[in-house]
Structures are given as C-alpha cells and as structure tokens.
PDB file of C-alpha atoms and ligand atoms in Angstrom:
ATOM      1  CA  MET P 233     109.608 172.559  22.545  1.00  0.00           C
ATOM      2  CA  SER P 234     107.494 170.891  25.417  1.00  0.00           C
ATOM      3  CA  GLU P 235     109.563 169.835  28.436  1.00  0.00           C
ATOM      4  CA  ILE P 236     107.372 166.615  28.764  1.00  0.00           C
ATOM      5  CA  LEU P 237     107.078 164.944  25.313  1.00  0.00           C
ATOM      6  CA  THR P 238     104.748 162.142  24.513  1.00  0.00           C
ATOM      7  CA  THR P 239     105.168 159.867  21.564  1.00  0.00           C
ATOM      8  CA  PRO P 240     102.566 157.278  20.944  1.00  0.00           C
ATOM      9  CA  ALA P 241     103.749 154.320  18.629  1.00  0.00           C
ATOM     10  CA  ASP P 242     102.747 150.607  18.093  1.00  0.00           C
ATOM     11  CA  GLY P 243     100.801 150.465  21.511  1.00  0.00           C
ATOM     12  CA  ILE P 244     103.648 152.173  23.502  1.00  0.00           C
ATOM     13  CA  LEU P 245     103.328 155.719  24.848  1.00  0.00           C
ATOM     14  CA  THR P 246     106.918 156.950  25.426  1.00  0.00           C
ATOM     15  CA  ILE P 247     107.128 159.878  27.975  1.00  0.00           C
ATOM     16  CA  THR P 248     110.399 161.741  27.691  1.00  0.00           C
ATOM     17  CA  PHE P 249     111.619 164.325  30.231  1.00  0.00           C
ATOM     18  CA  ASN P 250     112.889 167.137  28.310  1.00  0.00           C
ATOM     19  CA  ARG P 251     114.475 169.741  30.133  1.00  0.00           C
ATOM     20  CA  PRO P 252     118.097 168.633  29.685  1.00  0.00           C
ATOM     21  CA  ASP P 253     119.863 172.147  30.620  1.00  0.00           C
ATOM     22  CA  LYS P 254     118.273 171.421  34.012  1.00  0.00           C
ATOM     23  CA  LYS P 255     118.930 167.581  33.978  1.00  0.00           C
ATOM     24  CA  ASN P 256     115.260 167.254  33.563  1.00  0.00           C
ATOM     25  CA  ALA P 257     114.368 168.500  37.107  1.00  0.00           C
ATOM     26  CA  LEU P 258     110.529 168.196  37.309  1.00  0.00           C
ATOM     27  CA  THR P 259     108.700 171.474  37.918  1.00  0.00           C
ATOM     28  CA  SER P 260     105.080 171.784  38.727  1.00  0.00           C
ATOM     29  CA  ALA P 261     103.974 172.583  35.251  1.00  0.00           C
ATOM     30  CA  MET P 262     105.836 168.971  34.082  1.00  0.00           C
ATOM     31  CA  TYR P 263     103.998 167.319  36.922  1.00  0.00           C
ATOM     32  CA  ALA P 264     100.820 168.373  35.471  1.00  0.00           C
ATOM     33  CA  SER P 265     101.665 167.261  31.925  1.00  0.00           C
ATOM     34  CA  LEU P 266     102.872 163.992  33.300  1.00  0.00           C
ATOM     35  CA  ALA P 267      99.709 163.386  35.259  1.00  0.00           C
ATOM     36  CA  ASP P 268      97.378 164.448  32.262  1.00  0.00           C
ATOM     37  CA  ALA P 269      99.311 162.274  30.063  1.00  0.00           C
ATOM     38  CA  LEU P 270      99.287 159.108  32.440  1.00  0.00           C
ATOM     39  CA  GLU P 271      95.298 159.749  33.324  1.00  0.00           C
ATOM     40  CA  LYS P 272      94.772 159.939  29.346  1.00  0.00           C
ATOM     41  CA  ALA P 273      96.876 156.805  28.564  1.00  0.00           C
ATOM     42  CA  ASP P 274      94.862 154.838  31.094  1.00  0.00           C
ATOM     43  CA  THR P 275      91.620 155.222  29.447  1.00  0.00           C
ATOM     44  CA  GLU P 276      92.951 154.935  25.898  1.00  0.00           C
ATOM     45  CA  SER P 277      92.807 151.063  24.555  1.00  0.00           C
ATOM     46  CA  ASP P 278      95.628 151.782  21.862  1.00  0.00           C
ATOM     47  CA  VAL P 279      97.961 152.508  24.694  1.00  0.00           C
ATOM     48  CA  ARG P 280      99.236 149.214  26.205  1.00  0.00           C
ATOM     49  CA  VAL P 281     102.669 150.168  27.762  1.00  0.00           C
ATOM     50  CA  ILE P 282     104.199 153.296  29.078  1.00  0.00           C
ATOM     51  CA  LEU P 283     107.807 153.757  28.698  1.00  0.00           C
ATOM     52  CA  PHE P 284     109.753 156.530  30.590  1.00  0.00           C
ATOM     53  CA  THR P 285     112.962 158.051  29.439  1.00  0.00           C
ATOM     54  CA  GLY P 286     114.963 161.303  29.716  1.00  0.00           C
ATOM     55  CA  ASN P 287     116.689 163.491  27.076  1.00  0.00           C
ATOM     56  CA  GLY P 288     120.324 164.736  27.203  1.00  0.00           C
ATOM     57  CA  GLY P 289     121.835 161.970  29.167  1.00  0.00           C
ATOM     58  CA  ALA P 290     119.936 162.414  32.452  1.00  0.00           C
ATOM     59  CA  PHE P 291     116.686 160.676  33.494  1.00  0.00           C
ATOM     60  CA  THR P 292     115.594 163.343  36.011  1.00  0.00           C
ATOM     61  CA  ALA P 293     117.306 165.379  38.876  1.00  0.00           C
ATOM     62  CA  GLY P 294     114.054 165.161  40.736  1.00  0.00           C
ATOM     63  CA  ASN P 295     111.874 167.948  41.804  1.00  0.00           C
ATOM     64  CA  ASP P 296     113.001 171.315  40.699  1.00  0.00           C
ATOM     65  CA  LEU P 297     114.328 172.819  43.889  1.00  0.00           C
ATOM     66  CA  GLN P 298     113.491 176.454  42.805  1.00  0.00           C
ATOM     67  CA  ASP P 299     110.043 175.353  42.723  1.00  0.00           C
ATOM     68  CA  PHE P 300     110.142 173.633  46.053  1.00  0.00           C
ATOM     69  CA  LEU P 301     111.244 177.082  47.467  1.00  0.00           C
ATOM     70  CA  ASN P 302     108.847 179.354  45.624  1.00  0.00           C
ATOM     71  CA  ASN P 303     106.034 177.189  44.983  1.00  0.00           C
ATOM     72  CA  PRO P 304     105.594 174.270  47.503  1.00  0.00           C
ATOM     73  CA  PRO P 305     103.010 171.871  46.950  1.00  0.00           C
ATOM     74  CA  ALA P 306     100.150 172.548  49.288  1.00  0.00           C
ATOM     75  CA  GLY P 307      97.607 169.833  48.830  1.00  0.00           C
ATOM     76  CA  GLU P 308      96.366 166.525  47.265  1.00  0.00           C
ATOM     77  CA  GLU P 309      95.329 168.185  44.056  1.00  0.00           C
ATOM     78  CA  THR P 310      98.505 169.738  43.188  1.00  0.00           C
ATOM     79  CA  PRO P 311     100.139 168.506  40.238  1.00  0.00           C
ATOM     80  CA  VAL P 312     102.870 166.557  41.969  1.00  0.00           C
ATOM     81  CA  PHE P 313     100.162 164.609  44.144  1.00  0.00           C
ATOM     82  CA  ARG P 314      98.281 163.982  40.906  1.00  0.00           C
ATOM     83  CA  PHE P 315     101.401 162.632  39.273  1.00  0.00           C
ATOM     84  CA  LEU P 316     102.050 160.387  42.226  1.00  0.00           C
ATOM     85  CA  ARG P 317      98.582 159.059  42.240  1.00  0.00           C
ATOM     86  CA  ALA P 318      98.737 158.381  38.661  1.00  0.00           C
ATOM     87  CA  ILE P 319     101.977 156.253  38.808  1.00  0.00           C
ATOM     88  CA  SER P 320     100.698 154.463  41.643  1.00  0.00           C
ATOM     89  CA  THR P 321      97.317 153.616  40.325  1.00  0.00           C
ATOM     90  CA  ILE P 322      97.642 153.224  36.594  1.00  0.00           C
ATOM     91  CA  SER P 323      96.519 149.884  35.284  1.00  0.00           C
ATOM     92  CA  LYS P 324      98.965 149.466  32.552  1.00  0.00           C
ATOM     93  CA  PRO P 325     102.585 148.441  32.714  1.00  0.00           C
ATOM     94  CA  MET P 326     105.234 151.170  33.096  1.00  0.00           C
ATOM     95  CA  ILE P 327     108.799 150.564  32.076  1.00  0.00           C
ATOM     96  CA  ALA P 328     111.619 152.985  32.723  1.00  0.00           C
ATOM     97  CA  ALA P 329     114.858 153.412  30.862  1.00  0.00           C
ATOM     98  CA  VAL P 330     117.194 155.227  33.190  1.00  0.00           C
ATOM     99  CA  SER P 331     120.332 156.687  31.900  1.00  0.00           C
ATOM    100  CA  GLY P 332     122.415 159.403  33.993  1.00  0.00           C
ATOM    101  CA  VAL P 333     121.064 160.927  37.245  1.00  0.00           C
ATOM    102  CA  ALA P 334     117.791 159.733  38.800  1.00  0.00           C
ATOM    103  CA  VAL P 335     117.494 161.944  41.906  1.00  0.00           C
ATOM    104  CA  GLY P 336     114.763 161.961  44.586  1.00  0.00           C
ATOM    105  CA  VAL P 337     111.377 161.289  42.617  1.00  0.00           C
ATOM    106  CA  GLY P 338     113.569 160.153  39.763  1.00  0.00           C
ATOM    107  CA  THR P 339     114.265 157.063  41.806  1.00  0.00           C
ATOM    108  CA  THR P 340     111.155 156.583  43.948  1.00  0.00           C
ATOM    109  CA  MET P 341     109.050 156.761  40.707  1.00  0.00           C
ATOM    110  CA  LEU P 342     110.894 153.656  39.725  1.00  0.00           C
ATOM    111  CA  LEU P 343     109.423 151.708  42.562  1.00  0.00           C
ATOM    112  CA  HIS P 344     106.027 152.138  40.811  1.00  0.00           C
ATOM    113  CA  CYS P 345     107.424 150.925  37.326  1.00  0.00           C
ATOM    114  CA  ASP P 346     106.921 147.450  36.629  1.00  0.00           C
ATOM    115  CA  LEU P 347     110.177 146.920  34.727  1.00  0.00           C
ATOM    116  CA  VAL P 348     113.259 149.137  35.082  1.00  0.00           C
ATOM    117  CA  TYR P 349     116.345 149.103  32.933  1.00  0.00           C
ATOM    118  CA  ALA P 350     119.334 151.393  33.465  1.00  0.00           C
ATOM    119  CA  ALA P 351     122.462 152.555  31.506  1.00  0.00           C
ATOM    120  CA  GLU P 352     125.842 151.493  33.039  1.00  0.00           C
ATOM    121  CA  ASN P 353     126.375 155.430  33.915  1.00  0.00           C
ATOM    122  CA  ALA P 354     123.076 155.587  35.828  1.00  0.00           C
ATOM    123  CA  LYS P 355     123.231 157.067  39.158  1.00  0.00           C
ATOM    124  CA  PHE P 356     120.504 156.918  41.755  1.00  0.00           C
ATOM    125  CA  SER P 357     119.825 158.811  44.909  1.00  0.00           C
ATOM    126  CA  LEU P 358     117.344 159.437  47.545  1.00  0.00           C
ATOM    127  CA  PRO P 359     118.649 162.677  49.253  1.00  0.00           C
ATOM    128  CA  PHE P 360     115.570 163.781  51.051  1.00  0.00           C
ATOM    129  CA  VAL P 361     116.970 163.646  54.501  1.00  0.00           C
ATOM    130  CA  ASN P 362     119.944 165.805  53.316  1.00  0.00           C
ATOM    131  CA  LEU P 363     117.328 168.322  52.141  1.00  0.00           C
ATOM    132  CA  ALA P 364     115.813 168.066  55.497  1.00  0.00           C
ATOM    133  CA  LEU P 365     112.630 166.380  53.710  1.00  0.00           C
ATOM    134  CA  VAL P 366     111.345 162.841  54.274  1.00  0.00           C
ATOM    135  CA  PRO P 367     110.615 159.896  51.639  1.00  0.00           C
ATOM    136  CA  GLU P 368     107.688 160.375  49.284  1.00  0.00           C
ATOM    137  CA  ALA P 369     105.739 158.337  46.785  1.00  0.00           C
ATOM    138  CA  ALA P 370     105.259 155.594  49.425  1.00  0.00           C
ATOM    139  CA  SER P 371     109.188 154.861  49.157  1.00  0.00           C
ATOM    140  CA  SER P 372     109.262 154.424  52.833  1.00  0.00           C
ATOM    141  CA  LEU P 373     106.983 151.464  52.425  1.00  0.00           C
ATOM    142  CA  LEU P 374     108.020 150.103  49.029  1.00  0.00           C
ATOM    143  CA  LEU P 375     111.725 150.388  49.107  1.00  0.00           C
ATOM    144  CA  PRO P 376     112.158 148.352  52.474  1.00  0.00           C
ATOM    145  CA  ARG P 377     109.571 145.807  50.911  1.00  0.00           C
ATOM    146  CA  MET P 378     111.679 145.445  47.965  1.00  0.00           C
ATOM    147  CA  ILE P 379     115.190 145.501  49.145  1.00  0.00           C
ATOM    148  CA  GLY P 380     115.080 144.971  52.937  1.00  0.00           C
ATOM    149  CA  HIS P 381     114.997 147.222  55.917  1.00  0.00           C
ATOM    150  CA  HIS P 382     118.719 147.692  56.250  1.00  0.00           C
ATOM    151  CA  ARG P 383     119.507 148.595  52.665  1.00  0.00           C
ATOM    152  CA  ALA P 384     116.485 150.841  52.563  1.00  0.00           C
ATOM    153  CA  SER P 385     117.700 152.584  55.834  1.00  0.00           C
ATOM    154  CA  GLU P 386     121.128 153.050  54.397  1.00  0.00           C
ATOM    155  CA  LEU P 387     120.013 154.612  51.119  1.00  0.00           C
ATOM    156  CA  LEU P 388     117.279 156.959  52.886  1.00  0.00           C
ATOM    157  CA  LEU P 389     119.171 157.732  55.910  1.00  0.00           C
ATOM    158  CA  LEU P 390     122.488 158.587  54.236  1.00  0.00           C
ATOM    159  CA  GLY P 391     121.108 159.770  50.998  1.00  0.00           C
ATOM    160  CA  GLU P 392     124.276 159.070  49.018  1.00  0.00           C
ATOM    161  CA  PRO P 393     124.208 158.120  45.341  1.00  0.00           C
ATOM    162  CA  PHE P 394     124.311 154.493  44.202  1.00  0.00           C
ATOM    163  CA  THR P 395     125.325 152.893  41.010  1.00  0.00           C
ATOM    164  CA  ALA P 396     123.332 150.937  38.244  1.00  0.00           C
ATOM    165  CA  ALA P 397     125.349 147.943  39.589  1.00  0.00           C
ATOM    166  CA  THR P 398     123.912 148.397  43.130  1.00  0.00           C
ATOM    167  CA  ALA P 399     120.529 148.915  42.083  1.00  0.00           C
ATOM    168  CA  LYS P 400     120.678 145.588  40.055  1.00  0.00           C
ATOM    169  CA  GLU P 401     122.002 143.823  42.764  1.00  0.00           C
ATOM    170  CA  TYR P 402     119.374 145.014  45.142  1.00  0.00           C
ATOM    171  CA  GLY P 403     116.727 144.215  42.579  1.00  0.00           C
ATOM    172  CA  ILE P 404     115.297 147.625  41.869  1.00  0.00           C
ATOM    173  CA  VAL P 405     116.625 147.416  38.462  1.00  0.00           C
ATOM    174  CA  ASN P 406     116.083 144.410  35.999  1.00  0.00           C
ATOM    175  CA  ALA P 407     119.106 144.782  33.787  1.00  0.00           C
ATOM    176  CA  VAL P 408     121.974 147.164  32.876  1.00  0.00           C
ATOM    177  CA  HIS P 409     122.942 148.239  29.392  1.00  0.00           C
ATOM    178  CA  ALA P 410     125.440 149.991  27.525  1.00  0.00           C
ATOM    179  CA  GLU P 411     123.989 153.624  27.353  1.00  0.00           C
ATOM    180  CA  ASP P 412     123.783 153.544  23.452  1.00  0.00           C
ATOM    181  CA  ARG P 413     121.779 150.375  23.765  1.00  0.00           C
ATOM    182  CA  LEU P 414     119.465 151.314  26.670  1.00  0.00           C
ATOM    183  CA  LEU P 415     116.461 152.754  24.852  1.00  0.00           C
ATOM    184  CA  ASP P 416     116.386 150.020  22.238  1.00  0.00           C
ATOM    185  CA  GLU P 417     116.560 147.133  24.843  1.00  0.00           C
ATOM    186  CA  ALA P 418     113.539 149.034  26.870  1.00  0.00           C
ATOM    187  CA  MET P 419     111.582 149.441  23.575  1.00  0.00           C
ATOM    188  CA  GLN P 420     112.166 145.586  22.660  1.00  0.00           C
ATOM    189  CA  VAL P 421     110.595 144.646  26.007  1.00  0.00           C
ATOM    190  CA  ALA P 422     107.893 147.201  25.841  1.00  0.00           C
ATOM    191  CA  ARG P 423     107.012 145.938  22.323  1.00  0.00           C
ATOM    192  CA  LYS P 424     106.902 142.214  23.679  1.00  0.00           C
ATOM    193  CA  ILE P 425     104.386 143.211  26.201  1.00  0.00           C
ATOM    194  CA  ALA P 426     102.379 145.575  23.905  1.00  0.00           C
ATOM    195  CA  ALA P 427     101.728 142.455  21.772  1.00  0.00           C
ATOM    196  CA  LYS P 428     100.332 140.418  24.559  1.00  0.00           C
ATOM    197  CA  PRO P 429      96.712 140.212  25.641  1.00  0.00           C
ATOM    198  CA  PRO P 430      95.911 143.555  27.220  1.00  0.00           C
ATOM    199  CA  THR P 431      93.446 142.658  29.820  1.00  0.00           C
ATOM    200  CA  ALA P 432      95.713 139.624  31.082  1.00  0.00           C
ATOM    201  CA  VAL P 433      98.495 141.954  31.294  1.00  0.00           C
ATOM    202  CA  ARG P 434      96.674 144.511  33.301  1.00  0.00           C
ATOM    203  CA  LEU P 435      95.132 142.075  35.693  1.00  0.00           C
ATOM    204  CA  THR P 436      98.685 140.343  36.114  1.00  0.00           C
ATOM    205  CA  LYS P 437      99.954 143.798  37.036  1.00  0.00           C
ATOM    206  CA  GLN P 438      96.986 144.441  39.463  1.00  0.00           C
ATOM    207  CA  LEU P 439      97.649 141.117  41.170  1.00  0.00           C
ATOM    208  CA  LEU P 440     101.347 141.851  41.472  1.00  0.00           C
ATOM    209  CA  ARG P 441     100.554 145.220  42.906  1.00  0.00           C
ATOM    210  CA  GLN P 442      97.625 144.322  45.208  1.00  0.00           C
ATOM    211  CA  SER P 443      99.405 141.369  47.006  1.00  0.00           C
ATOM    212  CA  LYS P 444      99.191 141.626  50.590  1.00  0.00           C
ATOM    213  CA  GLY P 445     101.233 138.605  51.375  1.00  0.00           C
ATOM    214  CA  ASP P 446      98.224 136.370  52.130  1.00  0.00           C
ATOM    215  CA  VAL P 447      98.410 133.206  50.233  1.00  0.00           C
ATOM    216  CA  ALA P 448      94.728 132.106  50.503  1.00  0.00           C
ATOM    217  CA  GLY P 449      93.447 135.673  49.649  1.00  0.00           C
ATOM    218  CA  GLN P 450      95.863 135.970  46.749  1.00  0.00           C
ATOM    219  CA  MET P 451      94.698 132.567  45.231  1.00  0.00           C
ATOM    220  CA  ALA P 452      91.144 133.570  45.659  1.00  0.00           C
ATOM    221  CA  ALA P 453      91.842 136.989  43.813  1.00  0.00           C
ATOM    222  CA  GLU P 454      93.863 135.278  41.047  1.00  0.00           C
ATOM    223  CA  GLY P 455      90.655 132.821  40.667  1.00  0.00           C
ATOM    224  CA  VAL P 456      88.204 135.451  40.055  1.00  0.00           C
ATOM    225  CA  HIS P 457      90.135 136.852  37.180  1.00  0.00           C
ATOM    226  CA  PHE P 458      91.453 133.425  35.954  1.00  0.00           C
ATOM    227  CA  ARG P 459      87.988 132.070  35.477  1.00  0.00           C
ATOM    228  CA  ALA P 460      86.737 135.345  33.791  1.00  0.00           C
ATOM    229  CA  GLN P 461      89.865 135.320  31.553  1.00  0.00           C
ATOM    230  CA  LEU P 462      89.312 131.628  30.540  1.00  0.00           C
ATOM    231  CA  LYS P 463      86.025 132.815  29.003  1.00  0.00           C
ATOM    232  CA  SER P 464      87.466 135.989  27.386  1.00  0.00           C
ATOM    233  CA  ALA P 465      87.862 136.650  23.677  1.00  0.00           C
ATOM    234  CA  GLU P 466      91.624 137.197  24.084  1.00  0.00           C
ATOM    235  CA  ALA P 467      92.036 133.875  25.809  1.00  0.00           C
ATOM    236  CA  ARG P 468      90.114 132.323  22.960  1.00  0.00           C
ATOM    237  CA  GLU P 469      92.535 133.991  20.331  1.00  0.00           C
ATOM    238  CA  ALA P 470      95.476 132.952  22.232  1.00  0.00           C
ATOM    239  CA  MET P 471      94.653 129.316  22.238  1.00  0.00           C
ATOM    240  CA  THR P 472      93.180 129.364  18.729  1.00  0.00           C
ATOM    241  CA  ALA P 473      96.349 130.950  17.358  1.00  0.00           C
ATOM    242  CA  PHE P 474      98.126 128.044  19.080  1.00  0.00           C
ATOM    243  CA  PHE P 475      96.226 125.421  17.386  1.00  0.00           C
ATOM    244  CA  GLU P 476      96.243 127.333  14.072  1.00  0.00           C
ATOM    245  CA  LYS P 477     100.068 127.645  14.374  1.00  0.00           C
ATOM    246  CA  ARG P 478     100.067 131.425  13.919  1.00  0.00           C
ATOM    247  CA  PRO P 479     101.008 134.289  16.031  1.00  0.00           C
ATOM    248  CA  PRO P 480      98.065 135.706  18.103  1.00  0.00           C
ATOM    249  CA  LYS P 481      96.582 139.050  17.447  1.00  0.00           C
ATOM    250  CA  PHE P 482      94.911 141.011  20.342  1.00  0.00           C
ATOM    251  CA  SER P 483      93.195 144.124  18.913  1.00  0.00           C
TER     252      SER P 483
HETATM  253  N1  COA D 262     116.129 171.686  40.548  1.00  0.00           N
HETATM  254  C1  COA D 262     116.494 172.777  40.042  1.00  0.00           C
HETATM  255  N2  COA D 262     117.654 172.991  39.162  1.00  0.00           N
HETATM  256  C2  COA D 262     118.495 171.795  39.164  1.00  0.00           C
HETATM  257  C3  COA D 262     118.106 170.590  39.653  1.00  0.00           C
HETATM  258  C4  COA D 262     116.984 170.536  40.582  1.00  0.00           C
HETATM  259  N3  COA D 262     116.741 169.404  41.178  1.00  0.00           N
HETATM  260  N4  COA D 262     119.166 169.733  39.406  1.00  0.00           N
HETATM  261  C5  COA D 262     120.011 170.348  38.751  1.00  0.00           C
HETATM  262  N5  COA D 262     119.480 171.494  38.287  1.00  0.00           N
HETATM  263  C6  COA D 262     120.334 172.708  37.608  1.00  0.00           C
HETATM  264  C7  COA D 262     121.501 173.162  37.859  1.00  0.00           C
HETATM  265  O1  COA D 262     121.354 174.212  39.030  1.00  0.00           O
HETATM  266  C8  COA D 262     122.378 173.576  36.774  1.00  0.00           C
HETATM  267  O2  COA D 262     121.513 174.761  36.397  1.00  0.00           O
HETATM  268  P1  COA D 262     122.578 175.988  35.773  1.00  0.00           P
HETATM  269  O3  COA D 262     123.328 175.356  34.526  1.00  0.00           O
HETATM  270  O4  COA D 262     121.502 177.117  35.460  1.00  0.00           O
HETATM  271  O5  COA D 262     123.531 176.339  37.080  1.00  0.00           O
HETATM  272  C9  COA D 262     121.909 172.481  35.890  1.00  0.00           C
HETATM  273  O6  COA D 262     120.700 172.108  36.272  1.00  0.00           O
HETATM  274  C10 COA D 262     122.797 171.331  35.797  1.00  0.00           C
HETATM  275  O7  COA D 262     123.274 170.748  36.998  1.00  0.00           O
HETATM  276  P2  COA D 262     124.540 170.723  37.673  1.00  0.00           P
HETATM  277  O8  COA D 262     124.450 170.571  39.044  1.00  0.00           O
HETATM  278  O9  COA D 262     125.508 171.665  36.982  1.00  0.00           O
HETATM  279  O10 COA D 262     125.063 168.998  36.937  1.00  0.00           O
HETATM  280  P3  COA D 262     125.720 168.156  37.708  1.00  0.00           P
HETATM  281  O11 COA D 262     126.019 166.909  36.488  1.00  0.00           O
HETATM  282  O12 COA D 262     127.116 168.543  38.198  1.00  0.00           O
HETATM  283  O13 COA D 262     124.937 167.557  38.829  1.00  0.00           O
HETATM  284  C11 COA D 262     123.038 166.677  39.996  1.00  0.00           C
HETATM  285  C12 COA D 262     123.629 166.834  38.641  1.00  0.00           C
HETATM  286  C13 COA D 262     121.618 166.098  39.672  1.00  0.00           C
HETATM  287  C14 COA D 262     123.768 165.647  40.712  1.00  0.00           C
HETATM  288  C15 COA D 262     123.068 167.899  40.857  1.00  0.00           C
HETATM  289  O14 COA D 262     122.483 168.825  39.797  1.00  0.00           O
HETATM  290  C16 COA D 262     122.087 167.797  41.940  1.00  0.00           C
HETATM  291  O15 COA D 262     122.321 167.398  42.839  1.00  0.00           O
HETATM  292  N6  COA D 262     120.869 168.515  41.789  1.00  0.00           N
HETATM  293  C17 COA D 262     119.918 168.488  42.985  1.00  0.00           C
HETATM  294  C18 COA D 262     119.191 167.096  43.021  1.00  0.00           C
HETATM  295  C19 COA D 262     118.144 167.173  44.118  1.00  0.00           C
HETATM  296  O16 COA D 262     118.430 167.551  45.207  1.00  0.00           O
HETATM  297  N7  COA D 262     116.927 166.989  43.826  1.00  0.00           N
HETATM  298  C20 COA D 262     115.760 167.042  44.554  1.00  0.00           C
HETATM  299  C21 COA D 262     115.631 165.743  45.011  1.00  0.00           C
HETATM  300  S1  COA D 262     114.400 165.551  46.189  1.00  0.00           S
END
C-alpha cells in the first residue's frame, strides 16, 4: 500500500501519512508524492480543503534519518523542497489533525497549515539543533512571529518535546481533542469550510498569509478583493440565499 494516501471526498482531500512501522517518517519518495498531490489539488476546483493526518497513532517522525544520511537533498528541485514550496504557496486551506509524534517537519509544516487540531497524546518537537541541523520550512521566521522570540528560542535551541497543551497555549494548535474524536472533529471543520464560497475562502487565506503588518497596505489589498468579490457570482448566491431563506450552494 502507498505510503502517502490521498482520499478525495465532499470537497476535502485527505492526505494520510501511511508508514506506521517507521512512525510515518518521510522519505524522498513520500515528499514527491506529497508535492504531486498538493500541486494537483491546487488546480482542481473540486478540492476545497486539504486535511493532513497520520496512520498508526503518529503524525510523522519527520524526515527519514536514513534518507538524510544516504540521500541528502541537494537542490531546490528535490522532493523535500518541492513539498515545502507547495505547502507554503498553496492557495487552498490546509488543516492538520495531529495525533502522536510530530517531529521536525511534522511540526514545522503545521506553521503553514491554516488550522491545526491535536489529540491529547500529541507530542511535538523541533530537534534540528540536536542533529546539528538548523530550522527549515521558514520556521525560524514563522515560529517567533506566531509565538514570540523567547518561546521560539526555547523550542528551537533546546529541541525538547512539548505537549498538545503547550502547543495550544502557544497558539500553534487551535484545539485539543480526545484521540478517538480528533479526525471527526477536524473533518467537521473541513466540511464547514468546504461548503463556503471557494474564492472568498482562498482570498481570505491569501490576505492572512501575505500580511506584512502594514495597516494601510493591508486595507488596500483587502479592498481590491472585497470590491471584486462583491460583483462575484458566489457573493450573489450567498446574499440571494439569505433573502430566499435557504442554505447557499457554491458549485
Ligand atoms: N527516520 C527513520 N526511521 C525512524 C524515524 C526517522 N525520523 N523515526 C522513527 N523511525 C523508526 C525507528 O528507527 C524504528 O524503526 P525500527 O522498528 O526498525 O527500529 C521505528 O521507526 C519506530 O520508532 P521508535 O523509535 O521505536 O518509536 P518511539 O515511539 O520509541 O519514538 C520517536 C518515536 C519519533 C520519538 C523516535 O523514533 C525519534 O526520535 N525518531 C527520530 C525523529 C527525528 O529526529 N526526526 C528528524 C527530525 S529533523
């Protein structure tokens, strides 16, 4: 069976790390499948939301260490960089459901997800420095921006595991659920977003991600999309449905 499973249903593409005997550690071949799946999903109008999860009680133990030794990535077109580029540029919302270990890229990829849900047993870690490596996936920028410099320094300079409760307190996890409820809870959120007007969802994600902290510039960027959206078919459908007292349908 494939080590990356892709399951499309109801506008949601579920991507499952499926190498449970190795805690879903990611090989070069798995990164290539992930990059292919994400690049394709971004062009397919019937995919509205991407949901990441892992089989066998782990999210992912990060990069396969054997692969790091035998086959270190050598350039921007290698599978791992294609994957990182895809998660950092994809226009559609990404949700992660994290149970068990989320090591290295298993945690840094969450900084690119739009919503993150964790099981009570989730265990995160950023052990780059312990492996004589440095942060990747722009985590040295995104993590301090999201949780503050001192907390980011603690996680990246010590590389010690931290719990779902800490991740929630730091704001890199939206909510913590019992392990047996996690996937259903994340899927429910994915379904809600998949039912919303898709262009408005993508533009909202883009505005959130591209913010440079400049209020006037951000308001101008919002204004461009706001005015265009007001004239869109999906806005007409949303408002017409309100007056017709029925749920909107965005095909
Ligand atoms: N690369 C390659 N193999 C890995 C791996 C990784 N990143 N993480 C786990 N595995 C393998 C183990 O070697 C073991 O294989 P084996 O059964 O053939 O001996 C199997 O997966 C199960 O791992 P194990 O260590 O027995 O599970 P655990 O529950 O005790 O610990 C981890 C889980 C993730 C905490 C631990 O495996 C670990 O620290 N892995 C390395 C994580 C890492 O450094 N990733 C790179 C970050 S940049």
